[in-house]
Coordinates of C-alpha atoms and ligand atoms in Angstrom, one line a residue:
X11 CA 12.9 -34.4 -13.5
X12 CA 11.2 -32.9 -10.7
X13 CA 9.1 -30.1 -10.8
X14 CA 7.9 -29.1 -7.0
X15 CA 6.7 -25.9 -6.3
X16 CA 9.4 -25.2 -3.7
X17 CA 10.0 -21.5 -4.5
X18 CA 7.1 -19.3 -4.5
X19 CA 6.7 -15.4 -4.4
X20 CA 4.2 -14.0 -2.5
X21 CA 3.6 -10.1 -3.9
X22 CA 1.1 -7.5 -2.6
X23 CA 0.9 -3.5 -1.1
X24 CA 0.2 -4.9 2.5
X25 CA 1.1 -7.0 5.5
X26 CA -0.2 -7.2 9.1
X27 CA 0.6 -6.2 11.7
X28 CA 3.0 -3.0 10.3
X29 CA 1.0 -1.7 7.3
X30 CA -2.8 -2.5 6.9
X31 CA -5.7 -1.2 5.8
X32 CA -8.2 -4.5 5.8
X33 CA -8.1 -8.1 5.0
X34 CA -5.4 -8.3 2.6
X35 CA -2.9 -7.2 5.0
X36 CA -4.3 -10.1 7.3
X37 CA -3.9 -12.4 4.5
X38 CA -0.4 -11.5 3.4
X39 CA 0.7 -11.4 7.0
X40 CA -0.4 -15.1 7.6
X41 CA -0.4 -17.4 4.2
X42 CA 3.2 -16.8 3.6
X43 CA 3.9 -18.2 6.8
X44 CA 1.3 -21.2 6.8
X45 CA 2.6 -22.2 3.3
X46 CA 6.0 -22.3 4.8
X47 CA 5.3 -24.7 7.6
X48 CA 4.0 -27.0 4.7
X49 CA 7.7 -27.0 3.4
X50 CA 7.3 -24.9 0.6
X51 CA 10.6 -22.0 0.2
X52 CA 8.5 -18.7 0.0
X53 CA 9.1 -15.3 0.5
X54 CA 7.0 -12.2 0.1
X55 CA 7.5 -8.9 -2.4
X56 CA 6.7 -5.6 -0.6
X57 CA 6.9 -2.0 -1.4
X58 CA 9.8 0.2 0.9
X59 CA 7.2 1.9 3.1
X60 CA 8.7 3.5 6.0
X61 CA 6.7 1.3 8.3
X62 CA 8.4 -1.8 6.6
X63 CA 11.7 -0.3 5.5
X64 CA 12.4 0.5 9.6
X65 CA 11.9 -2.4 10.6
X66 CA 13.5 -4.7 8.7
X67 CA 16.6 -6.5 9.9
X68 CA 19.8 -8.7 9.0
X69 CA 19.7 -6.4 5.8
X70 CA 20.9 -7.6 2.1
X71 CA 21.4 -5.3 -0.9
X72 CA 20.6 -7.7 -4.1
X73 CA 20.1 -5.4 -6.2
X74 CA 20.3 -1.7 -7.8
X75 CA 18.0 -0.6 -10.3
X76 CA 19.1 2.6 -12.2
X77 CA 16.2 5.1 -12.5
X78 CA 12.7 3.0 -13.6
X79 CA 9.2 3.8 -13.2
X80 CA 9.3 7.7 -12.6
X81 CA 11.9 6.8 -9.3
X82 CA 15.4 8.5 -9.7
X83 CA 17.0 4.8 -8.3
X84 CA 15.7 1.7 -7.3
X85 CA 17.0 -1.3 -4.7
X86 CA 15.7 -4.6 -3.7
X87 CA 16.7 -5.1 0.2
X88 CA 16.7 -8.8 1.5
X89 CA 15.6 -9.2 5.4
X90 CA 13.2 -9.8 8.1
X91 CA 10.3 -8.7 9.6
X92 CA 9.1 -9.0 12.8
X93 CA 6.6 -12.2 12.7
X94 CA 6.7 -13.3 9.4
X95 CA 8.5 -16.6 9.4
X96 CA 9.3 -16.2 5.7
X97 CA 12.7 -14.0 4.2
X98 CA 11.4 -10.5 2.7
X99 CA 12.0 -8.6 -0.1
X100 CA 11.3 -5.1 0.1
X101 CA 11.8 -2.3 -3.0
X102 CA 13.2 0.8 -1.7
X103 CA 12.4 3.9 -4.1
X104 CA 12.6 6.4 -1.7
X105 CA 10.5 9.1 -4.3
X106 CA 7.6 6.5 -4.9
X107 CA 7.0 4.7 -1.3
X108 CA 8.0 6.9 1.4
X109 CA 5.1 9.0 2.3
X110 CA 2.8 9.6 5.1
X111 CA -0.6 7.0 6.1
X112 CA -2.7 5.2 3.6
X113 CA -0.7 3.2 1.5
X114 CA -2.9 4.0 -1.5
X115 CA -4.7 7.5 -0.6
X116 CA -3.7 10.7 -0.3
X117 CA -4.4 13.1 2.6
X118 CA -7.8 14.0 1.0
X119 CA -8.8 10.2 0.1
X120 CA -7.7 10.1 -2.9
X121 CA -5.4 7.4 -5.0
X122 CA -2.0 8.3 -5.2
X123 CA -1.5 9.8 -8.6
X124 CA 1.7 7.7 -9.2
X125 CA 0.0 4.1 -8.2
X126 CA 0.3 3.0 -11.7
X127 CA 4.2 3.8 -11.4
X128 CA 4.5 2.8 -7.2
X129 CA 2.2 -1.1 -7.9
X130 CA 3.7 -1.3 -11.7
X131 CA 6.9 -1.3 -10.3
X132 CA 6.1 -4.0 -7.7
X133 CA 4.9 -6.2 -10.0
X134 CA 8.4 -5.6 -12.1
X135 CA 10.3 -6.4 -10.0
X136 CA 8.2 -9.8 -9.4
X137 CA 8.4 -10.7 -12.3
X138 CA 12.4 -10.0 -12.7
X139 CA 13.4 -11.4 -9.4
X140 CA 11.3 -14.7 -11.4
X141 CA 13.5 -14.1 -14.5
X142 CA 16.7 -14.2 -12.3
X143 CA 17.8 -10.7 -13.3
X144 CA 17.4 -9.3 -9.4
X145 CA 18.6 -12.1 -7.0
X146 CA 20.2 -15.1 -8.7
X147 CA 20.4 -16.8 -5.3
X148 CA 16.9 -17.2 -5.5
X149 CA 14.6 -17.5 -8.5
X150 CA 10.7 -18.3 -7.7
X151 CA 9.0 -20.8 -10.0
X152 CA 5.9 -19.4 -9.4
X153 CA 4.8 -15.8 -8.3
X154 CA 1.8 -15.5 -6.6
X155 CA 0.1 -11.6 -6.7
X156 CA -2.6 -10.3 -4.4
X157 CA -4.9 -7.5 -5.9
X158 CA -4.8 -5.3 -8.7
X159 CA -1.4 -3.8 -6.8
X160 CA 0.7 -7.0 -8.4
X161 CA -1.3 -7.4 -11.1
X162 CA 1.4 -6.9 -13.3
X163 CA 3.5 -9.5 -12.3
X164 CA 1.0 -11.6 -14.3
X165 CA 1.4 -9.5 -17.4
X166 CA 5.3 -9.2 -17.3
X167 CA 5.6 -12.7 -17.0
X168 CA 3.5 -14.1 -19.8
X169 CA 4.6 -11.3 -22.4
X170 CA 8.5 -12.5 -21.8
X171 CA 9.4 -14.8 -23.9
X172 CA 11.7 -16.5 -22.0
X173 CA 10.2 -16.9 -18.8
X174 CA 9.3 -20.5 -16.9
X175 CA 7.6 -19.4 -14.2
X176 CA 4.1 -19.1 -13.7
X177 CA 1.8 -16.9 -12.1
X178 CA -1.3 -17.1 -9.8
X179 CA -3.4 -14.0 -9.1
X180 CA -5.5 -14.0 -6.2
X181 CA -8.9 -11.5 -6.6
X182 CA -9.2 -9.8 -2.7
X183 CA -11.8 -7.2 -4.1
X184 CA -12.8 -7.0 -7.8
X185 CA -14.3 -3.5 -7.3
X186 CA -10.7 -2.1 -7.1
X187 CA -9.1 -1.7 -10.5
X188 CA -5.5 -0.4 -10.7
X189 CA -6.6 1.8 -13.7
X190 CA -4.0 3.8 -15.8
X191 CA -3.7 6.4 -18.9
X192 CA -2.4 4.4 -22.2
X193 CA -0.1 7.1 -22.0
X194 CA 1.5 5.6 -19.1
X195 CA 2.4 2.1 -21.3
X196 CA 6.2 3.3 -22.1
X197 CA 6.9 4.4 -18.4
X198 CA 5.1 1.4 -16.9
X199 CA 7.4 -1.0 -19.3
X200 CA 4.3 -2.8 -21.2
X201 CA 4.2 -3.2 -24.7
X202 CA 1.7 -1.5 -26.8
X203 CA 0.6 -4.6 -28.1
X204 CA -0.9 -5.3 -25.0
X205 CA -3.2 -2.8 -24.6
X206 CA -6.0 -4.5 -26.3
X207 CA -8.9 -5.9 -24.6
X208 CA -7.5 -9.4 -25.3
X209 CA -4.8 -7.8 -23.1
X210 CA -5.1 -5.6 -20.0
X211 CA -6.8 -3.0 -21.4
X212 CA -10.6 -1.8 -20.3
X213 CA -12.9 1.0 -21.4
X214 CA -9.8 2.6 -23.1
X215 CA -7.7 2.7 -19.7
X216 CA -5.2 0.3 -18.7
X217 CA -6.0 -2.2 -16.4
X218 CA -3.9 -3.8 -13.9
X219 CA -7.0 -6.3 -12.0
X220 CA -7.6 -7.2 -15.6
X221 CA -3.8 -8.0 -16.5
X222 CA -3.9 -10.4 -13.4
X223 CA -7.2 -11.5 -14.5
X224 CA -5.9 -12.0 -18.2
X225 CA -2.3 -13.3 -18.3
X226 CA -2.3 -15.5 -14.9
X227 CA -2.3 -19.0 -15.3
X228 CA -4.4 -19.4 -12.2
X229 CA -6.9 -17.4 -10.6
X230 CA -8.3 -17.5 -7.3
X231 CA -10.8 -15.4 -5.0
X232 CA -11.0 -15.5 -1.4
X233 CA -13.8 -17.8 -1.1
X234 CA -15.8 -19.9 -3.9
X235 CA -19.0 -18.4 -3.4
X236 CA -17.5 -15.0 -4.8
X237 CA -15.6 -17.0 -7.4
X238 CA -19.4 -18.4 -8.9
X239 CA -20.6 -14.5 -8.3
X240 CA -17.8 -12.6 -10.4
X241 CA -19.0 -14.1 -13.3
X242 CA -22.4 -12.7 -13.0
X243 CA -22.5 -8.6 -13.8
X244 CA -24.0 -8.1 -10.5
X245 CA -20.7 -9.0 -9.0
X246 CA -18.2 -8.9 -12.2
X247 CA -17.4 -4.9 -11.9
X248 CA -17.4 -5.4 -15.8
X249 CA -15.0 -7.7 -15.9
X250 CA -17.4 -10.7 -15.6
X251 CA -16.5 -11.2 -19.5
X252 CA -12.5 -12.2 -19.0
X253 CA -13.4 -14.3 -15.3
X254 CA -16.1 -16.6 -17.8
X255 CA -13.7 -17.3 -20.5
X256 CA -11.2 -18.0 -17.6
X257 CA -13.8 -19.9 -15.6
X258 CA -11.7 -23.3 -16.2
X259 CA -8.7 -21.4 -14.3
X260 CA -10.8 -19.8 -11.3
X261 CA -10.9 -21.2 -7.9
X262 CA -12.2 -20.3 -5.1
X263 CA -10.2 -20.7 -1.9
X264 CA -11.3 -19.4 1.7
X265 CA -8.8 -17.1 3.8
X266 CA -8.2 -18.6 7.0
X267 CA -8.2 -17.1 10.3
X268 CA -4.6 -16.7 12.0
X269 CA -5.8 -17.9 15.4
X270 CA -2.2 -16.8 17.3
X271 CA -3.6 -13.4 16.4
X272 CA -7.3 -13.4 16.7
X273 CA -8.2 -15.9 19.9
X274 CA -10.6 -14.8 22.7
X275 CA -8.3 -17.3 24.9
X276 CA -5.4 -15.6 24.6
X277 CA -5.7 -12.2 22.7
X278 CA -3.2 -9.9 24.3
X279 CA -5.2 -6.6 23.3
X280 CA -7.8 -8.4 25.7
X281 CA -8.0 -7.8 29.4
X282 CA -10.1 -11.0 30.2
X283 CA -10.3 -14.0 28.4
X284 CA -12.6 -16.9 27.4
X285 CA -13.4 -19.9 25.6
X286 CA -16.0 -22.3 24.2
X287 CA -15.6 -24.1 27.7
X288 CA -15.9 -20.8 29.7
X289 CA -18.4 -18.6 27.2
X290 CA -19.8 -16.9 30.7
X291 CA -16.4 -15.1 31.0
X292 CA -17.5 -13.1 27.7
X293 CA -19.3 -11.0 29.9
X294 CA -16.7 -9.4 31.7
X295 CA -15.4 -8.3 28.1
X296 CA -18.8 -7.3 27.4
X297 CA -18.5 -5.1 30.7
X298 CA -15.1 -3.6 30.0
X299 CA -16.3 -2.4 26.5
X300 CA -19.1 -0.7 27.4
X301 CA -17.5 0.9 30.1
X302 CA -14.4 1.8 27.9
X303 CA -16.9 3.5 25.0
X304 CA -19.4 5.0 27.6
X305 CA -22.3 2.7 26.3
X306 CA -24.7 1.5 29.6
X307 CA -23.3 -1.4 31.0
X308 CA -26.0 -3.7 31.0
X309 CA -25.4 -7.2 30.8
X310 CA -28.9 -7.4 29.2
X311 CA -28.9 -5.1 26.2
X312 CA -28.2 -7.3 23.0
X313 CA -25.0 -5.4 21.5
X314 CA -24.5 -5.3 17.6
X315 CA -20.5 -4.9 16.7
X316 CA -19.2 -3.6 13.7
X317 CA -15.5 -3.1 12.8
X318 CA -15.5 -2.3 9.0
X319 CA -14.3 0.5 6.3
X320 CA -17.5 2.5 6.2
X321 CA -18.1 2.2 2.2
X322 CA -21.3 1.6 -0.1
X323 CA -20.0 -2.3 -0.2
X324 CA -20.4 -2.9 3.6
X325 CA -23.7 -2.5 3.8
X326 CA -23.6 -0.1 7.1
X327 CA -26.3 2.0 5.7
X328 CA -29.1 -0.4 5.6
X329 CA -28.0 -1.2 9.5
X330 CA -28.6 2.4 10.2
X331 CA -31.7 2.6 9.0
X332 CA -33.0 -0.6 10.8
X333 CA -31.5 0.5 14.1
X334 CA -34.2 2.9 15.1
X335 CA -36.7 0.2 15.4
X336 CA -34.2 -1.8 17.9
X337 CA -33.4 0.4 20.1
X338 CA -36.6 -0.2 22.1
X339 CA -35.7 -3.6 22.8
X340 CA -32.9 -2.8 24.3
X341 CA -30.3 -3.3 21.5
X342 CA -26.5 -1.1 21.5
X343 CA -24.2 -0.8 19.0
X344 CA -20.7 -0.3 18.6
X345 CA -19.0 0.9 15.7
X346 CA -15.8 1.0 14.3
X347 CA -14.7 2.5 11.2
X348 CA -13.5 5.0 8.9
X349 CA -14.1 6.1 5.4
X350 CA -16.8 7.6 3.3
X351 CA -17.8 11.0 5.3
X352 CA -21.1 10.4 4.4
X353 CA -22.1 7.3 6.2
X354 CA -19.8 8.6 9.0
X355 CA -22.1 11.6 9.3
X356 CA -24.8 9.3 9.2
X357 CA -23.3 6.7 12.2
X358 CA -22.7 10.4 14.5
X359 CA -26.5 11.4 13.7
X360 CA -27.8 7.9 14.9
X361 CA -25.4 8.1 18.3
X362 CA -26.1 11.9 19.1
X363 CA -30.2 10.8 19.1
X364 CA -29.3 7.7 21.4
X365 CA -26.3 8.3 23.8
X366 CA -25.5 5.9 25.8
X367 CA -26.8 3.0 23.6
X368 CA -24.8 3.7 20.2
X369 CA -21.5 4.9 20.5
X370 CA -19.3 5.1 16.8
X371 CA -15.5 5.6 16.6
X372 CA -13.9 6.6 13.6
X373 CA -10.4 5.4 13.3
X374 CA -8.5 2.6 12.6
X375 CA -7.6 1.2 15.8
X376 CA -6.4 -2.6 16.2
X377 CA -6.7 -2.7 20.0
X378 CA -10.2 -1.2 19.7
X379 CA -11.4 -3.6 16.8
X380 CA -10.0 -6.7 18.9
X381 CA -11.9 -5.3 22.0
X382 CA -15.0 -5.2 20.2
X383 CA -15.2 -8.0 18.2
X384 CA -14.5 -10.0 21.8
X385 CA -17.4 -7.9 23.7
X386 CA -20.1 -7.8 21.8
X387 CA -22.8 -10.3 21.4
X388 CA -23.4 -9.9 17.4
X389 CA -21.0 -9.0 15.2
X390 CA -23.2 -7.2 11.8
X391 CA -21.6 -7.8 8.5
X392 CA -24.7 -6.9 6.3
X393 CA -22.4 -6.2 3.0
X394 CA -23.7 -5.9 -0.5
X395 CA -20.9 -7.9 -1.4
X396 CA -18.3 -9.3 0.3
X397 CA -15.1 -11.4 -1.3
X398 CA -14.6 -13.4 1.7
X399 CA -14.9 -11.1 5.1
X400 CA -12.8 -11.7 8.2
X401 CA -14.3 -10.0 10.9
X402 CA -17.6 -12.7 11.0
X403 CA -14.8 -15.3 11.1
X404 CA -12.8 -13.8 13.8
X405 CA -16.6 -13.1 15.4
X406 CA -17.5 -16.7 15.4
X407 CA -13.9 -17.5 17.6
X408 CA -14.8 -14.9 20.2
X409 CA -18.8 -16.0 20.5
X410 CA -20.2 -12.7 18.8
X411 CA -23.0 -14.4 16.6
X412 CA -22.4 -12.7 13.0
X413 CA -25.1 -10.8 11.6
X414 CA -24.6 -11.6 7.6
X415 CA -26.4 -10.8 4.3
X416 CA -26.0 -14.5 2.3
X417 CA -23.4 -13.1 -0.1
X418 CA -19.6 -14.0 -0.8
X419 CA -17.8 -15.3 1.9
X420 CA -20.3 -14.6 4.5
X421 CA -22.7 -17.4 2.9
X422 CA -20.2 -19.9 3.1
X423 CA -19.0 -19.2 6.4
X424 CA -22.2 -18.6 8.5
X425 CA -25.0 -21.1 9.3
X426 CA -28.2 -19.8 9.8
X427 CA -29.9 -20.4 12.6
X428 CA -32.5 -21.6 11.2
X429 CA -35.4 -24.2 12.9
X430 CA -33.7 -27.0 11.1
X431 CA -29.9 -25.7 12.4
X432 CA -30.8 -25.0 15.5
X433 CA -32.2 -28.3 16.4
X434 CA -28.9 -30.4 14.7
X435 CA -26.9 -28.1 16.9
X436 CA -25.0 -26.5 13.4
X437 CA -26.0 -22.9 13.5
X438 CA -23.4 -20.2 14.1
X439 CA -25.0 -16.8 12.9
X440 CA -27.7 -15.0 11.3
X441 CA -27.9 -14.8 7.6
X442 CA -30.3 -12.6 5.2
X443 CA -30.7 -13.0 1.6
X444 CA -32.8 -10.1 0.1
X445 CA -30.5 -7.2 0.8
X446 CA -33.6 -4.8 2.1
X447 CA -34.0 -3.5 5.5
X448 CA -36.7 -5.5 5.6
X449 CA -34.8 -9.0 5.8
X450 CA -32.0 -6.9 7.8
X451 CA -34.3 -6.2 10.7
X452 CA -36.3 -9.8 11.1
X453 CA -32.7 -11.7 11.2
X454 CA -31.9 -9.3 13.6
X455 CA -35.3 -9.8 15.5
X456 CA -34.7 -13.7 15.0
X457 CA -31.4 -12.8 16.8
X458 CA -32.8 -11.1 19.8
X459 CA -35.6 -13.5 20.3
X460 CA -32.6 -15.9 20.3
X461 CA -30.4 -13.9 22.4
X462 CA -33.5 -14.0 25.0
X463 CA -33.4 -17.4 25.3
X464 CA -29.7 -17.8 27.3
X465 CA -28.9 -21.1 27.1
X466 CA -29.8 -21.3 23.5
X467 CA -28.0 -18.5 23.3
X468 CA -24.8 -19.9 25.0
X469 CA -24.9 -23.4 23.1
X470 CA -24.5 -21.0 19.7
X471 CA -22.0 -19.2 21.2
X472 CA -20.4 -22.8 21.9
X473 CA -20.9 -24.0 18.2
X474 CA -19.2 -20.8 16.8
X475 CA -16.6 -20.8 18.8
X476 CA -15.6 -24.2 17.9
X477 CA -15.3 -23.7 14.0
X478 CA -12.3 -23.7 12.7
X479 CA -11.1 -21.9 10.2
X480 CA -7.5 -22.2 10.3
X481 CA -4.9 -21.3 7.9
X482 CA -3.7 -25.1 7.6
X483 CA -6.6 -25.8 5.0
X484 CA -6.3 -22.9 2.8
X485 CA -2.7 -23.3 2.9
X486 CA -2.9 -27.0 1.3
X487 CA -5.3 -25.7 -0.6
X488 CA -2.9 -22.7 -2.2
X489 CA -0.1 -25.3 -2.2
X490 CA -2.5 -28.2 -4.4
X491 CA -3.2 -25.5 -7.3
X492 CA 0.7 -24.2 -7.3
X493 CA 1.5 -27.8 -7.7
X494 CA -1.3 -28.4 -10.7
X495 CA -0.3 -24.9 -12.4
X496 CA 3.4 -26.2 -12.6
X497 CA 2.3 -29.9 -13.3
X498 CA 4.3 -30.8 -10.3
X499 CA 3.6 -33.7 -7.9
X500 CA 2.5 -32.7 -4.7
X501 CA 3.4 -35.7 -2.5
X502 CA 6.3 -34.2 -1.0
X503 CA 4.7 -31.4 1.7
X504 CA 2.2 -32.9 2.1
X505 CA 3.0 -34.9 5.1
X506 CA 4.3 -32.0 6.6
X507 CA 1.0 -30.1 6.4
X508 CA -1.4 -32.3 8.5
X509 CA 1.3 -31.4 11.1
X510 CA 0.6 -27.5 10.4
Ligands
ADP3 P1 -12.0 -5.7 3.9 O1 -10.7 -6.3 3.6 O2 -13.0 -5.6 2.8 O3 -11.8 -4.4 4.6 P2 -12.3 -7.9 5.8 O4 -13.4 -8.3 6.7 O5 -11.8 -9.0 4.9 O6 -12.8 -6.7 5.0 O7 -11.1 -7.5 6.7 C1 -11.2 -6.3 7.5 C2 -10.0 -6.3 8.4 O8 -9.7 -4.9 8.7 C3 -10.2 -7.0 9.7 O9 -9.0 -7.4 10.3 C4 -10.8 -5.9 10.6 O10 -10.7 -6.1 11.9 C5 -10.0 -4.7 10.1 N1 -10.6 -3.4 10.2 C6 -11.5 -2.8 9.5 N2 -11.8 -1.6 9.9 C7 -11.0 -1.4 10.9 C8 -10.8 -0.2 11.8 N3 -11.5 0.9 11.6 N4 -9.9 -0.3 12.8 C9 -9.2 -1.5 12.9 N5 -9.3 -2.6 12.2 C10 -10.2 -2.5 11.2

């Protein structure tokens, strides 16, 4: 009897382009999709935010929920949303999800103090729509959670002892815990017997990274470098312990880049537009930005990009304090971002003592981060870690040579442009590995002594741009593990996926 993967359920806090505060909306807002056009039946679990809940069309009821998880009632709507080729569930608990901004924070930064009851119920109702109770129309054979927010998907599912379906957790950012009061056990549904740290349970707190980490029967992170460094304590967070004795079920598997979204050829947040045939038309974007930010427009001045959440993990200190020495060789910079008031007080000191050449926004701004990742001429992603990263990869299809430490994602997506790249034509960026100011500064002296050289210059451009990175790959890749966790055979899609 067969066994093919056909159903699978996609569960996270995020999707692009309606609710997103970094990669993992990207991710959930594109692999759905590209493991649809492989053939596989997927659709994707999302909590009722407003931003979600309006939009959604061709609306189903499947299911009422009495009062559960601190929320007086509970549905599960069936529908649509607005560029996701792939049917949507969404939970609508009016009390738990619709509020104002951040998904996760409240007006002052802080968590939500009910996320243990807003992402325990998400992974709930995972896990029930996989036992059948929620939508018997459709019953996944394997859930798939993103983050600590569907963590317990994992956890519900492996401490039923009925269920068949299986579970894959996918690690976005380890440093992100999902961490609860024991208390909380009764109201969040979990047995007691769980909370043991052969369980979910860590430094006498609930866990919900660690219940995905624990009770999945596959893990993944977003590239394989980071897979090799979670197991380390320099990357683990602590939880380096579980990810070794899981090691045999860790994989690592690289996000893609959805190229209808992020492509210098045809970006519609773009006023001009270019490619790896037509690089020189990069400088009219170049142009607009600086115009648009107030920067001087000068062709000449080597400008650094950075679109990021300004936290400890991206590194954007150690760029600030390098900066000072560039900006007598004619070097700008261009920042975008928001978070930690600290380094944002830090970004508005450097700009107030060089108007003109650094300019810093702090929002979060799509069009912006689209207009500068196409305009400038590096893009710096100098994290301390870094799971994956998307902005290098959407740097290296708009010709803005990234700027990377050798960490994570970054390392496996960046070639160096070292003496021995340059000459086979390979490199694509500019990569550090001690993660001082020191080795910040010469790669980015390596990259304007580079970026002096034009048509050296112009034939990296040429190679970056030409990477591909495509969700196709990691698709397959996502649909060959679904296929080994469920000991299925795989032949059937996979026609369909050199087509994708
Ligand atoms: P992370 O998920 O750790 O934030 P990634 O590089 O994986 O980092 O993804 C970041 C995503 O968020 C990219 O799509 C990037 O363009 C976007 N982004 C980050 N900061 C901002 C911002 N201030 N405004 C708009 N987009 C942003």
């Amino acid at each position: 009897m067969s066994t093919l993967p056909h159903r699978i359920l996609q569960v996270g806090a995020e999707v692009y382009p309606l609710v997103k505060t970094g990669g993992l909306g990207d991710v959930l807002g594109a692999l759905p999709s590209a493991l649809a056009r492989l053939g596989l039946d997927v659709r994707l679990l999302l909590p009722g935010y407003p931003a979600l809940r309006k939009p959604l069309t061709g609306v189903r009821s499947v299911c009422r929920l009495g009062p559960a998880f601190g929320a007086a009632s509970v549905q599960v709507l069936l529908g649509r949303l607005p560029g996701l080729e792939v049917p949507v569930y969404l939970i609508e608990a009016p009390s738990l999800y619709e509020r104002p901004g951040n998904p996760y924070l409240d007006g002052s930064g802080e968590g939500w103090a009910d996320n243990p009851q807003r992402f325990g119920l998400l992974g709930w109702v995972a896990a029930y729509l996989a036992l059948g109770d929620i939508d018997p129309a459709w019953r996944p054979q394997l859930v798939h959670g993103h983050d600590w927010h569907a963590g317990l998907a994992s956890a519900f599912l492996a401490l039923h002892p009925s269920t068949r379906c299986r579970s894959v957790f996918t690690v976005h950012n380890l440093a992100f815990h999902g961490l609860f009061p024991q208390a909380l056990m009764p109201t969040l549904q979990l047995p007691e017997s769980s909370f043991v740290s052969d369980g979910l349970e860590f430094h006498g707190e609930g866990s919900m990274i660690k219940a995905g980490l624990h009770y999945a029967d596959a893990i993944t992170t977003v590239s394989p470098s980071y897979a090799r460094e979670i197991q380390t304590p320099a990357f683990g967070c602590g939880l380096e312990g579980v990810i070794t004795q899981r090691r045999a079920q860790l994989h690592g598997i690289l996000n893609g880049v959805d190229y209808a979204v992020w492509n210098s050829a045809t970006d519609p947040r773009l006023e001009t537009h270019f490619d790896a045939r037509h690089p020189e038309r990069k400088a009219a974007a170049k142009a607009a930005l600086q115009r648009q930010l107030g920067l001087r427009v000068d062709p000449g001045a080597m400008l650094i990009g950075v679109v990021s959440r300004l936290t400890p993990q991206k590194g954007i200190d150690l760029l600030l304090e390098v900066l000072p020495a560039l900006l007598n060789d004619n070097v700008q910079l261009a920042l975008l971002g928001s978070g930690d008031a600290d380094l944002e007080a830090a970004c508005r000191a450097l700009a107030v003592v060089a108007p003109g050449q650094i300019v810093a926004r702090f929002d979060y701004d799509e069009t912006l981060a689209h207009r500068i990742i196409a305009g400038v001429d590096v893009i710096a992603v100098p994290s301390r870690f870094e799971p994956c990263g998307l902005t290098q990869l959407y740097g290296l299809r708009y010709g803005s040579l990234p700027l990377v430490h050798r960490v994570g994602g970054l390392a496996d997506t960046v070639v160096d442009a070292d003496d021995k790249a340059l000459a086979a034509d390979t490199a694509t960026g500019f990569v550090f590995d001690a993660l001082t100011t020191t080795a910040l500064e010469q790669a980015a002296q390596r990259a304007l002594a580079l970026y002096r050289q034009p048509d050296r210059w112009r034939q990296m451009m040429r190679r970056a741009m030409t990477q591909d990175f495509s969700w196709g790959g990691a698709a397959v890749a996502y649909a060959d593990l679904y296929c080994r966790v469920l000991a299925a055979e795989p032949e059937r899609w996979r026609p369909a996926a050199s087509a994708a």
